[in-house]
mmCIF file of C-alpha atoms in Angstrom:
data_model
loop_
_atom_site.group_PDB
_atom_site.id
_atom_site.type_symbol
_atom_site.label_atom_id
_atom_site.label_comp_id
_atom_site.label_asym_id
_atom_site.label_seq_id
_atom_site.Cartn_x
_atom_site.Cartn_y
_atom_site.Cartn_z
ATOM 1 C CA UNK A 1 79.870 207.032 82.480
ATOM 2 C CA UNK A 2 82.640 205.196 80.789
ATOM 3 C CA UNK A 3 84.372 206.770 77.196
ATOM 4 C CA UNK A 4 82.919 205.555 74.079
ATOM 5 C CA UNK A 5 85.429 205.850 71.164
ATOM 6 C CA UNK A 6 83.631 204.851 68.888
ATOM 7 C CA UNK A 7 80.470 207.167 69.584
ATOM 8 C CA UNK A 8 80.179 210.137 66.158
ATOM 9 C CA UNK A 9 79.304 212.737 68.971
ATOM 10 C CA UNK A 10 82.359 212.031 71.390
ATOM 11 C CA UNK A 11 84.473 211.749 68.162
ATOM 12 C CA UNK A 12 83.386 214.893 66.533
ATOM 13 C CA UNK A 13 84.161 216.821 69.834
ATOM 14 C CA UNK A 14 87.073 214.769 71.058
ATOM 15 C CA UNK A 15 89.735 215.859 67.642
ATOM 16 C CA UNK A 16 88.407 219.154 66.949
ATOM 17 C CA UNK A 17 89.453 219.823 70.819
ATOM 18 C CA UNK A 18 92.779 217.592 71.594
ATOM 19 C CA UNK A 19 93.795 219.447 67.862
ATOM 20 C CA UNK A 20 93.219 222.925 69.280
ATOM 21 C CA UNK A 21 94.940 221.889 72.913
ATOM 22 C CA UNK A 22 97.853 220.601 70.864
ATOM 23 C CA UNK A 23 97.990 224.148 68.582
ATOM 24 C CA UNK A 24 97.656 226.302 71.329
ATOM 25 C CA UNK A 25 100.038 224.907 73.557
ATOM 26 C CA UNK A 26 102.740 224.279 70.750
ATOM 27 C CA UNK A 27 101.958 227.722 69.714
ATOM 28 C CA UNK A 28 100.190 230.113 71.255
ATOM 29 C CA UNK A 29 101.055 229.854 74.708
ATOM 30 C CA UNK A 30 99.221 227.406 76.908
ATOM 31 C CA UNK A 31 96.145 230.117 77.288
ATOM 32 C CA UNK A 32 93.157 228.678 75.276
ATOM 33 C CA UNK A 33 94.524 225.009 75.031
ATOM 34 C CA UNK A 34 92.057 224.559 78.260
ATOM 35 C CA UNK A 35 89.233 225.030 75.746
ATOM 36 C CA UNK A 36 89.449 221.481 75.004
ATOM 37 C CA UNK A 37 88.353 220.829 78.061
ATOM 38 C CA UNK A 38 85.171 222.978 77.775
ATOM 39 C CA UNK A 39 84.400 221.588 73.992
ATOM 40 C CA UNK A 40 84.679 218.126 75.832
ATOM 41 C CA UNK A 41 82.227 219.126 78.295
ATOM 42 C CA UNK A 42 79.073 219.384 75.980
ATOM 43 C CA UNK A 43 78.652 215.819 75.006
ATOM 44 C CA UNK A 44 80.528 213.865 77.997
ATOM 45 C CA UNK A 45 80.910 214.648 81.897
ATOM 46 C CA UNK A 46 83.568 216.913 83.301
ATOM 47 C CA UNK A 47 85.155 214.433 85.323
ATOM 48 C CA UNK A 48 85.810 212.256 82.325
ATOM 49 C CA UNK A 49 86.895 215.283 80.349
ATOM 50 C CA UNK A 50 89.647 216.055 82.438
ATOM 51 C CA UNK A 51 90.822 212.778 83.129
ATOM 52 C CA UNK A 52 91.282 212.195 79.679
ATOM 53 C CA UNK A 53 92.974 215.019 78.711
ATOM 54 C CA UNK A 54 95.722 214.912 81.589
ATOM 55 C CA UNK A 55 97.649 212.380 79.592
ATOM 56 C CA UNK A 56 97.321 214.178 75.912
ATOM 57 C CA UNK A 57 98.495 217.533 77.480
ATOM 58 C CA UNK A 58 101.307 215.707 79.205
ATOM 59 C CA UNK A 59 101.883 214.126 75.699
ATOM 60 C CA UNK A 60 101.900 217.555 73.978
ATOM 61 C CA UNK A 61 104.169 218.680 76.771
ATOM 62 C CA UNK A 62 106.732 216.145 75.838
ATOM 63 C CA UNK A 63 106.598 217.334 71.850
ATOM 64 C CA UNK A 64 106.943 220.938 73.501
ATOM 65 C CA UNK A 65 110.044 220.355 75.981
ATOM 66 C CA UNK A 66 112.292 219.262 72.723
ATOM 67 C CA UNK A 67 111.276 221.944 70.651
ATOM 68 C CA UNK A 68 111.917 224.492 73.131
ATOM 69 C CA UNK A 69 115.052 222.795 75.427
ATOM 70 C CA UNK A 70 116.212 225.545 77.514
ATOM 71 C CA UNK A 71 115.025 228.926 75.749
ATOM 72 C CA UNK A 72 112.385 229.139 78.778
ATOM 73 C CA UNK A 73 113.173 231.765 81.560
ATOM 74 C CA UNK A 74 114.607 229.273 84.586
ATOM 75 C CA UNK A 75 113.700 231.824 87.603
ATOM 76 C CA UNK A 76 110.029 232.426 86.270
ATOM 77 C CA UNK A 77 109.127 229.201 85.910
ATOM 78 C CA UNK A 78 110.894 227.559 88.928
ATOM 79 C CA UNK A 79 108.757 230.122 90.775
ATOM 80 C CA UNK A 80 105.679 228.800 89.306
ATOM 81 C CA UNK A 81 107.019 225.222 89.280
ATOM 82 C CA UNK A 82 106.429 225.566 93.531
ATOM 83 C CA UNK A 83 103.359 227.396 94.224
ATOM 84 C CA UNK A 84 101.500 224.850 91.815
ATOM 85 C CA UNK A 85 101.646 222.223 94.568
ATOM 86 C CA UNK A 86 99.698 223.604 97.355
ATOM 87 C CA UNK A 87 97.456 225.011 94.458
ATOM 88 C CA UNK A 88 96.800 221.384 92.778
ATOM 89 C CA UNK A 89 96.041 220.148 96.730
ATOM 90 C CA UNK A 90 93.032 222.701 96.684
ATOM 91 C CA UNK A 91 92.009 221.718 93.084
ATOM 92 C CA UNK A 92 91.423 218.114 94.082
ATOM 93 C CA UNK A 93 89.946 219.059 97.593
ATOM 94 C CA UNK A 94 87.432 220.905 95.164
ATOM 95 C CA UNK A 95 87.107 217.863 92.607
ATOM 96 C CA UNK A 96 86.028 215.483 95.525
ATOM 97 C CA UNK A 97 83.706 218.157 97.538
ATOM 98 C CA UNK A 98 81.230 219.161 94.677
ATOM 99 C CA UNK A 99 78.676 217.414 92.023
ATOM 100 C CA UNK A 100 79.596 217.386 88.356
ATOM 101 C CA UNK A 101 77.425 220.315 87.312
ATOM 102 C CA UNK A 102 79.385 222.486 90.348
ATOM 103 C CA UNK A 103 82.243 221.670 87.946
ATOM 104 C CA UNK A 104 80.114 222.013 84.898
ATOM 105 C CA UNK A 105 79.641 225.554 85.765
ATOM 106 C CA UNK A 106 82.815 226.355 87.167
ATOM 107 C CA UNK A 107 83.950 225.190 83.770
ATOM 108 C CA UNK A 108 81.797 227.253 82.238
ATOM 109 C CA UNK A 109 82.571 230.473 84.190
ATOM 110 C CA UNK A 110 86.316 230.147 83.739
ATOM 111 C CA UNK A 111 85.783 229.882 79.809
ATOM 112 C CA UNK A 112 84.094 233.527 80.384
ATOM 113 C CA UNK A 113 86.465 234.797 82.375
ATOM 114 C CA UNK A 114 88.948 233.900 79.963
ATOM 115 C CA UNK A 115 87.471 235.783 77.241
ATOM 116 C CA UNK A 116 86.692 238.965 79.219
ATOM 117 C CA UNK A 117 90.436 238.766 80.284
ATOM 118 C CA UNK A 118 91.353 238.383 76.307
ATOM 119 C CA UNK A 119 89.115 241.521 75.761
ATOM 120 C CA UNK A 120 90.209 243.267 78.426
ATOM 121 C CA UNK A 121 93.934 243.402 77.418
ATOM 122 C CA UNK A 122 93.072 244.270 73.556
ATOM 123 C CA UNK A 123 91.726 247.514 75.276
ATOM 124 C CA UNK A 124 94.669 248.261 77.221
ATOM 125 C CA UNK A 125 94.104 246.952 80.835
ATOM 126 C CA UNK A 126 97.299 245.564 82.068
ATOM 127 C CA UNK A 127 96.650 243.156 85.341
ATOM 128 C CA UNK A 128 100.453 244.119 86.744
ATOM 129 C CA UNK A 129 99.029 247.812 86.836
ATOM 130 C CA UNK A 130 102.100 248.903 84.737
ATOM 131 C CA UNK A 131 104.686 247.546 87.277
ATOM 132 C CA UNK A 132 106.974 244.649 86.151
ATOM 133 C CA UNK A 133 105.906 241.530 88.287
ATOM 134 C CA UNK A 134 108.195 240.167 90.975
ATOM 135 C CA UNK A 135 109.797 236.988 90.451
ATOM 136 C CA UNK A 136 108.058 236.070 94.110
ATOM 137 C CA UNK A 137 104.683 236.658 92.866
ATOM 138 C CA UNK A 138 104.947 233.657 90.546
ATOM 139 C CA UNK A 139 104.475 231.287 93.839
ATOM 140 C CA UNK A 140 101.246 232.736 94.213
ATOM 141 C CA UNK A 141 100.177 232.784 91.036
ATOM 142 C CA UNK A 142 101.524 229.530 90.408
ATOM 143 C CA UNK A 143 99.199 228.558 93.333
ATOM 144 C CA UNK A 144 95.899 230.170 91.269
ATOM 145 C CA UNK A 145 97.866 228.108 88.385
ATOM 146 C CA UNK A 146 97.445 224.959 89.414
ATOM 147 C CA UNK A 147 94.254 225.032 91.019
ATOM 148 C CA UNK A 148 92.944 225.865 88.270
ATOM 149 C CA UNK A 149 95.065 223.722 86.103
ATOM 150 C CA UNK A 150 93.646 220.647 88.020
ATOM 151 C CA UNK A 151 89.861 221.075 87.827
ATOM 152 C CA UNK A 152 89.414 222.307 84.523
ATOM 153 C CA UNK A 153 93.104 222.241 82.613
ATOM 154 C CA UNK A 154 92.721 226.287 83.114
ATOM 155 C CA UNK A 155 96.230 227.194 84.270
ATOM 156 C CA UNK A 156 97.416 229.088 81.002
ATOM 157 C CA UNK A 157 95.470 232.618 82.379
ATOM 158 C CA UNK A 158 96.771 232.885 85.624
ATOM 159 C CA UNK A 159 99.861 231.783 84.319
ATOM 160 C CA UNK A 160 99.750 234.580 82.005
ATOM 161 C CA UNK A 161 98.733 237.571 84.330
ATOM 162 C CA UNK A 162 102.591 236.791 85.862
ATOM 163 C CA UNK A 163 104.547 236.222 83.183
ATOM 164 C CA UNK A 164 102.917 239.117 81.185
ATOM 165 C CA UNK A 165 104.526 241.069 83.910
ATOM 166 C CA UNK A 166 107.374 240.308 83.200
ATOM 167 C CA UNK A 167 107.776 241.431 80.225
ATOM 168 C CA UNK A 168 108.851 238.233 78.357
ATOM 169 C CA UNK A 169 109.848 238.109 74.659
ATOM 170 C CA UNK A 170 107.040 235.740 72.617
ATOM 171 C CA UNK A 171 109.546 232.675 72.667
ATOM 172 C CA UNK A 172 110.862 233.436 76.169
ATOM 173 C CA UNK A 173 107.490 233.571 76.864
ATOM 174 C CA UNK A 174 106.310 230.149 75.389
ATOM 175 C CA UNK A 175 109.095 228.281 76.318
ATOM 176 C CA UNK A 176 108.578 229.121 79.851
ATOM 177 C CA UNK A 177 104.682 227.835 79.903
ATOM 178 C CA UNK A 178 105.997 224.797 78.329
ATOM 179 C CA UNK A 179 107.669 224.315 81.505
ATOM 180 C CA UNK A 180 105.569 224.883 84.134
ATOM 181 C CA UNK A 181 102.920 222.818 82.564
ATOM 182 C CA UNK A 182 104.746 219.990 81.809
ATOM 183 C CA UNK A 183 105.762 220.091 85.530
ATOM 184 C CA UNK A 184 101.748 220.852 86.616
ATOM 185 C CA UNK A 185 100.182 217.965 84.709
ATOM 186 C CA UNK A 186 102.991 215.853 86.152
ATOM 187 C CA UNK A 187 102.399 216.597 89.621
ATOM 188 C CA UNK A 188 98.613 216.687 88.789
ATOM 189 C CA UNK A 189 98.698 212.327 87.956
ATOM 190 C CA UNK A 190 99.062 211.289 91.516
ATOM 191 C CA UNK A 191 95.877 213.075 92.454
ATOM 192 C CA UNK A 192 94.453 212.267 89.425
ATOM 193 C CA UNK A 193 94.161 208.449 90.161
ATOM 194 C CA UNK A 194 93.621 209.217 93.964
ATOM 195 C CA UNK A 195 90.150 210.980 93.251
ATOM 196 C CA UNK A 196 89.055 208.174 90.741
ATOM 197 C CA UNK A 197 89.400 210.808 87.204
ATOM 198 C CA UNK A 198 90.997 207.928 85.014
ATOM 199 C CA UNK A 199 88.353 204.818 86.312
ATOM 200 C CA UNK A 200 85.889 205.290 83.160
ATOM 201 C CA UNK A 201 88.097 204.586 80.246
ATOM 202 C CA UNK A 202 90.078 208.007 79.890
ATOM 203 C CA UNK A 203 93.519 206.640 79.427
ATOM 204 C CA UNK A 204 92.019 204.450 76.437
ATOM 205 C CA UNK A 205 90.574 207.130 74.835
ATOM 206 C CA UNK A 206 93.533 209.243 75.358
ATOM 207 C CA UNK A 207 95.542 206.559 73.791
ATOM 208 C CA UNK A 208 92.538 206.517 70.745
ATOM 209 C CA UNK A 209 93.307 210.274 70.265
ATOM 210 C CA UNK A 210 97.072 210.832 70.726
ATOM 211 C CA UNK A 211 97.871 211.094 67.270
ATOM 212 C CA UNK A 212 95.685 214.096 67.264
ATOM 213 C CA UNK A 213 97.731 215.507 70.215
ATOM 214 C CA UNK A 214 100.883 215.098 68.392
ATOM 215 C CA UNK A 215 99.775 216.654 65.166
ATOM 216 C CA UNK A 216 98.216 219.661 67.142
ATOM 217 C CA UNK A 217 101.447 220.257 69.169
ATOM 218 C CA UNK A 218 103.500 220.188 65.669
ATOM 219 C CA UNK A 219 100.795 222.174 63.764
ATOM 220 C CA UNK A 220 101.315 224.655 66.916
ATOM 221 C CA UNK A 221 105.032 224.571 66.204
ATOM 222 C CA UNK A 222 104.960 225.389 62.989
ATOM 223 C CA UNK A 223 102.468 227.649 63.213
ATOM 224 C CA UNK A 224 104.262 229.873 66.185
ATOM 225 C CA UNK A 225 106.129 232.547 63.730
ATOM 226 C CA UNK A 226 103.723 232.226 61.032
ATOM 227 C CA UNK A 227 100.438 232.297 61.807
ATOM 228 C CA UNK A 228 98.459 236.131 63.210
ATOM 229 C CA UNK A 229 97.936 235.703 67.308
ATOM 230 C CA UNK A 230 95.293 237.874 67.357
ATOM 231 C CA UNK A 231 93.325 236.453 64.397
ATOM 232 C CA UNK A 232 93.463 233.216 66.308
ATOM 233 C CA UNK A 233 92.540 234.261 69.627
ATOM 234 C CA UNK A 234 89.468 235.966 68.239
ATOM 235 C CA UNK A 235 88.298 232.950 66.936
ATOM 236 C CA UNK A 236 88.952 230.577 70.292
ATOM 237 C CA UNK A 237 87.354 233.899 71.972
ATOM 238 C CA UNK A 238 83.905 233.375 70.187
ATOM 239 C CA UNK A 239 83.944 229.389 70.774
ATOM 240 C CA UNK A 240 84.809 229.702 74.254
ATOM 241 C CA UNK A 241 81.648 232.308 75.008
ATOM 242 C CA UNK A 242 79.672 229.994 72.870
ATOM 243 C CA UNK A 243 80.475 226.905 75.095
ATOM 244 C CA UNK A 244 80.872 228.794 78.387
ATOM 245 C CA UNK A 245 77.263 230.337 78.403
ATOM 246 C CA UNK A 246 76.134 226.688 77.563
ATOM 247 C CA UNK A 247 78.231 224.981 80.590
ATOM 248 C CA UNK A 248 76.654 227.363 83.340
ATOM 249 C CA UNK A 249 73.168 227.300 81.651
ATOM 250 C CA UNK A 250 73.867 223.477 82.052
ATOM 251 C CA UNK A 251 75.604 223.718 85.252
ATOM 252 C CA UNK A 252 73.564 225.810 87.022
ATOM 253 C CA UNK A 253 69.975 224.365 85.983
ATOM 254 C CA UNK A 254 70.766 220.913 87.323
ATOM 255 C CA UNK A 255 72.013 222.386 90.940
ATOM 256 C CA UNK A 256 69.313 222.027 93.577
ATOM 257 C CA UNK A 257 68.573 225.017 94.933
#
């Protein structure tokens, strides 16, 4: 079903979300700017969601590269940078195997997962078991990356379970997802267009919203050294479970079984 701009429903969604993509990824990391994705999800279908965000993240990514040229950590990233391409392979193997609520719900559970992951590391748990990651495990979880990255614009966790390993300063840190996602929704355009995710109108509604992608990305910016990280993750957090029980309730109710 094609994009209508000009629908109050899809606009009420579409700016709240691109807004939050663009603040997260300018400042927070690129963790919860999937949740855009998610928000999108509730009022139009998945495939249409994704496709249209592709070019808005890529847009963000641009606003991101200048305002962190170079203070990214080369080795992490270039690690990440090639396990994303066998990983973006399976993502649109996926995309073209399963029905729209499959993706609904996958959606959906990654949104939870996400949160319990958030949760999880408030209380302590670290995911590298104490041990700094390898530089070599970035390939693989560059891999998880940009699976995920493709079918849902979920990369940021996996993403994070590495570089958290490493033990990366908060600007070394940022700088480095700018990076590897600018480089993951780059190599995800190709497959984009093969599997048919920008034939309903996404790149003009992408084009309709970028000014919200660009103010996001800034706001983010800004917002990186002033603004609590906790404080806003706890609010994302409670959206995110919101919309995630609602995608697999969705998701799974519509799959024949």
């Amino acid at each position: 079903m094609a994009v209508d701009v000009f629908d109050p429903l899809f606009l009420a969604a579409a700016i709240p979300a691109v807004l939050l993509a663009g603040i997260s990824k300018g400042g927070f990391g690129a963790g919860v700017g999937f949740a855009a994705t998610p928000l999108l999800a509730l009022v139009i279908d998945p495939a249409v969601a994704v496709g249209m965000m592709l070019p808005l993240l890529m847009l963000m990514d641009a606003t991101g590269l200048r305002a962190y040229w170079r203070r990214w950590s080369w080795p992490d990233a270039r690690a990440m940078m090639i396990g994303c391409v066998p990983g973006i392979g399976l993502g649109a193997l996926f995309f073209t195997a399963v029905s729209q609520d499959a993706v609904r719900l996958l959606i959906g559970a990654v949104a939870l997962a996400f949160v319990a992951f958030q949760i999880a590391q408030e209380r302590g748990w670290d995911p590298t078991g104490g041990r700094p990651s390898r530089v070599g495990a970035g390939v693989f979880w560059g891999m998880i990356s940009g699976f995920t990255s493709f079918v849902t614009h979920a990369g940021g966790p996996p993403a994070a379970v590495h570089l958290l390993g490493r033990r990366l300063d908060k600007s070394l840190y940022q700088a480095t997802t700018v990076l590897v996602f600018w480089w993951v929704n780059l190599v995800k355009v190709g497959p984009y267009w093969a599997v048919g995710l920008f034939d309903d109108g996404q790149l003009r509604a992408a084009l309709w919203l970028a000014p919200a992608a660009v103010v996001g990305m800034l706001a983010g910016v800004w917002a990186h050294s002033r603004v609590d990280q906790a404080a806003f993750f706890k609010v994302i957090r409670v959206a995110l479970a919101i919309t995630g029980v609602k995608l697999i309730w969705d998701g799974a109710g519509a799959l024949p079984i």
